[in-house]
Amino acid sequence: MKCKITFWALLITICCQGQSLWVTNPDTWDSVRGTINEAQFTITPRGIYLEVGMYLTLSAKDANYINWVNDSIDLEQPEYDLESSLRFSLPSEAMVIDSWLWVNEDLIQADIEERWKATRTFEEIVGYRLDPSLLTKDTWYGSDESYYALRVYPLQGDSTRRVKITYLTPGKWSRGKVSINLPMDILAASKVPVEDISVQCFLAGKFSNPTVLQFPDRTFSNENHAALGDFSQMPFTSTDIINGLDISFDVEMENGVFLSNYNNGETDFYQMAIIPPAILLEEERTNKKVAFLIDYDSSNTYVPKQVLLDNLKNQMKENLGQGDLFNLIFVGQNGLELINSNWINANDQIIDNVFSLLEEAYTLADESHLSELLEAGLTFVQDGSAGGSLFVLSCSDELSGREVGDAYISDLASIYKDSLTSIIIADYQNKDLDGSYYFEPFINEAGFMDYLNLGYLYGNEYFYLALNKLFFGTTHLIREQKSLISLLNSSFDAINPIQNFGGITVKSGTEACFSQYTLDGTLFSNHNTPILQIGKCKNNLPISVEVAGTVNNQNVRKTITLNKADDVNEGDRSHEIAWVGNYIQALENRDYWFYTQSIAEEAIEWSINHRVLSVFTAFLALEPGLGGYVCEECVDETMPNDMIPVLIDGIRPPQENEVELPNITFGLTRGEEWTIAVTEDSVVTSVTNPNSFVFNQIHANPNPFRAGVQFTMKLNEVAVKEAINCMVFDLSGKRVKQLIPEPTGNTTEFQAFWDGTDDQNQRLPAGMYIMTVRTPKGWGSLKLILME
């Protein structure tokens, strides 16, 4: 696709952050906070990713404002046509793949277009009181989040508007489990607390047993969806979500490896989660020795002391067992304290007793003593029976900045230079974060000074990065994990004696896989925590994974081979979409000074062809009269009694927009009637490689047309005409014409003609139609314009 765009800075960055929901009167630009009446979240595993559907119902409930003459205006009155604007953030690794808008009873699936074009169309339609929605993405270079804006018009004061946003995000993996932190902070944008909240989990294959980490005693109810089968559901209130919602699933793994595979007809796309300790460590259990350093600064965190201690105790009971040793080091009212002068045997009863003693006899200090704790912890694990790990719970920023951090690291290096201690940092600072941009100098291969871009670091993060280089270990951040439970989960995964991780090599048969992306949610090296990778292979099974690392000062190299279908999770097209999403993010992930026209055009092409939102594109949903796609085959997961409608002979309209959208411009003519200005190049006349690669090409000439349009279909496989079903649908999903394809003399090429009439040979009205072609192995489609 040749993109015709003007390159400008709007597509690159926007600095506004956080969550907000406003309803605005477009005539006066008066704005007040809007309300989310209900929120429903659906979760479906897609390989190492989880697909989340956010169903939100927006309203102007309790919306009123004081205008410039101090008159109170009640926006809940039905005469006001308002525009709602929801701004929200998602993790930087997430990718938005769909947007829906309900117009009356019609479910409209948004098209994806170049951003400048979609925004212009949205603004024009809002000016004439018709129904659109617009979803755009913005990013901030070096940020760990991406920011989005959803605009919906109109929202009458006494009504609601329903939308759905679908995104893929990597799960948080551990041995035998995967979890996701749902974006509950979006609901904080609502003026009125959201009381109607629910989560539905659609699990299959290797995934089972959904649980809520914040509410371990609650259980999901088992339900059934008429179209999608069994699912699990749990309701929540606004009070329940104050500390976030983390949903966890059990997942089957093979020797510490989860592999999901999908073939699109040409290429195998794989997704893999690897737990290095499960592979590199010996089969017999390795006993752990962990000293927990508890640092607390009430000025730097919203986490109460008791919540911190309760969650730490629960995680210790879950992750430590018979043969493991631990200790607690902290600063109390009498200064530095060790709960015991020696290691303590770990079992549930002893852990409960220790924390009871801590609560009864000690009071944690309210200010940070991180440097004092680190020195005490390093001294403790090196005295007597040497060895052990330090687990540091910190919300300190006393060592922030390069100068302070480097000076203290230098002091530690001179005292503990021979230490092999592993230090795991769990940073729970989520208040008053101040950050700076950092570059690290190094000498490159040519012998010249170069700089490593460390990105934007907050609080003590620069110090933690340097500490991880001096000692073995990892750093985990609550600002990335989103909740204390997720932070502790990922941090406890790191308590293992792996001192260095040498990397992984993935092969399909004897050939190395390629075009790989290794996902990493932090800026810090990760020796013990899960490795998530996606990529491509030329062949299918067997797939082998070679893992290298250093364990207890010994170099270890192990290979896991998956050669049975039972070892592999069956993937779907989301695997290809996730790979494309990572490619688009790689194009986006650069300083805006280094963007070029060609980079923008390439990102737009990938984004439109695969329906993955980028900073250069937008999802635009229009009402049916303006060409909006009424998605008859889209399934509302929150409506258990809904079936996918079967139209004619099992044929449905295309499930995905895989062709370029018509370049239609709108203009209001006298009499308030809409006209569509169409030129000869307004509609793509052919599409290459549509669904499942069944077709090489579908060609329509001319398009737009008046007297008739000739179709040429080139298939990848030999077929007879009786096996090809060729139909034309209007935008409501109704079949208007059955076409008879005829061979051209080539067994893989067929032709059909449509004169613009229906099955009763009556001339159809001018407008947009969809031609679909289906064979036993797949389908293709093309949008058409019939002119007067």
PDB file of C-alpha atoms in Angstrom, residues 54 88 96-102 107-112 132-136 149-152 162-167 611 613 618-622 629 631 634 657:
ATOM      1  CA  MET A  54     -13.354  -4.176  27.865  1.00  0.00           C
ATOM      2  CA  PHE A  88      -6.683   5.680  29.514  1.00  0.00           C
ATOM      3  CA  VAL A  96      -5.231  -2.813  20.767  1.00  0.00           C
ATOM      4  CA  ILE A  97      -6.721  -4.998  18.031  1.00  0.00           C
ATOM      5  CA  ASP A  98     -10.416  -4.034  17.821  1.00  0.00           C
ATOM      6  CA  SER A  99     -13.034  -1.420  18.687  1.00  0.00           C
ATOM      7  CA  TRP A 100     -16.841  -1.764  18.676  1.00  0.00           C
ATOM      8  CA  LEU A 101     -19.613   0.799  18.972  1.00  0.00           C
ATOM      9  CA  TRP A 102     -23.307   0.066  19.478  1.00  0.00           C
ATOM     10  CA  LEU A 107     -23.047  -3.632  16.653  1.00  0.00           C
ATOM     11  CA  ILE A 108     -20.570  -1.659  14.529  1.00  0.00           C
ATOM     12  CA  GLN A 109     -17.049  -3.034  14.156  1.00  0.00           C
ATOM     13  CA  ALA A 110     -14.657  -0.148  13.530  1.00  0.00           C
ATOM     14  CA  ASP A 111     -12.528   0.129  10.422  1.00  0.00           C
ATOM     15  CA  ILE A 112      -8.868   1.043  10.818  1.00  0.00           C
ATOM     16  CA  PRO A 132     -19.100   7.919  15.085  1.00  0.00           C
ATOM     17  CA  SER A 133     -16.454   6.704  17.537  1.00  0.00           C
ATOM     18  CA  LEU A 134     -12.708   7.262  17.234  1.00  0.00           C
ATOM     19  CA  LEU A 135      -9.966   5.348  19.082  1.00  0.00           C
ATOM     20  CA  THR A 136      -6.381   6.619  18.868  1.00  0.00           C
ATOM     21  CA  ALA A 149      -8.206   8.245  23.662  1.00  0.00           C
ATOM     22  CA  LEU A 150     -11.715   7.020  22.790  1.00  0.00           C
ATOM     23  CA  ARG A 151     -14.184   9.645  21.579  1.00  0.00           C
ATOM     24  CA  VAL A 152     -17.879   8.759  21.144  1.00  0.00           C
ATOM     25  CA  ARG A 162     -21.841   1.048  24.889  1.00  0.00           C
ATOM     26  CA  VAL A 163     -18.364   0.375  23.509  1.00  0.00           C
ATOM     27  CA  LYS A 164     -15.853  -2.445  23.469  1.00  0.00           C
ATOM     28  CA  ILE A 165     -12.059  -2.183  23.278  1.00  0.00           C
ATOM     29  CA  THR A 166     -10.088  -5.387  22.667  1.00  0.00           C
ATOM     30  CA  TYR A 167      -6.380  -5.731  23.355  1.00  0.00           C
ATOM     31  CA  ARG A 611      -5.844  -4.433  12.413  1.00  0.00           C
ATOM     32  CA  LEU A 613      -3.634   0.052  16.321  1.00  0.00           C
ATOM     33  CA  ALA A 618      -7.124   5.030  14.299  1.00  0.00           C
ATOM     34  CA  PHE A 619     -10.179   2.821  14.714  1.00  0.00           C
ATOM     35  CA  LEU A 620     -13.198   4.642  13.266  1.00  0.00           C
ATOM     36  CA  ALA A 621     -16.746   3.298  13.688  1.00  0.00           C
ATOM     37  CA  LEU A 622     -19.563   4.924  11.667  1.00  0.00           C
ATOM     38  CA  TYR A 629     -19.848  -2.244   9.134  1.00  0.00           C
ATOM     39  CA  CYS A 631     -20.932  -6.990  12.316  1.00  0.00           C
ATOM     40  CA  CYS A 634     -19.383 -10.587  16.028  1.00  0.00           C
ATOM     41  CA  ASN A 657     -11.408  -6.165   7.609  1.00  0.00           C
TER      42      ASN A 657
END
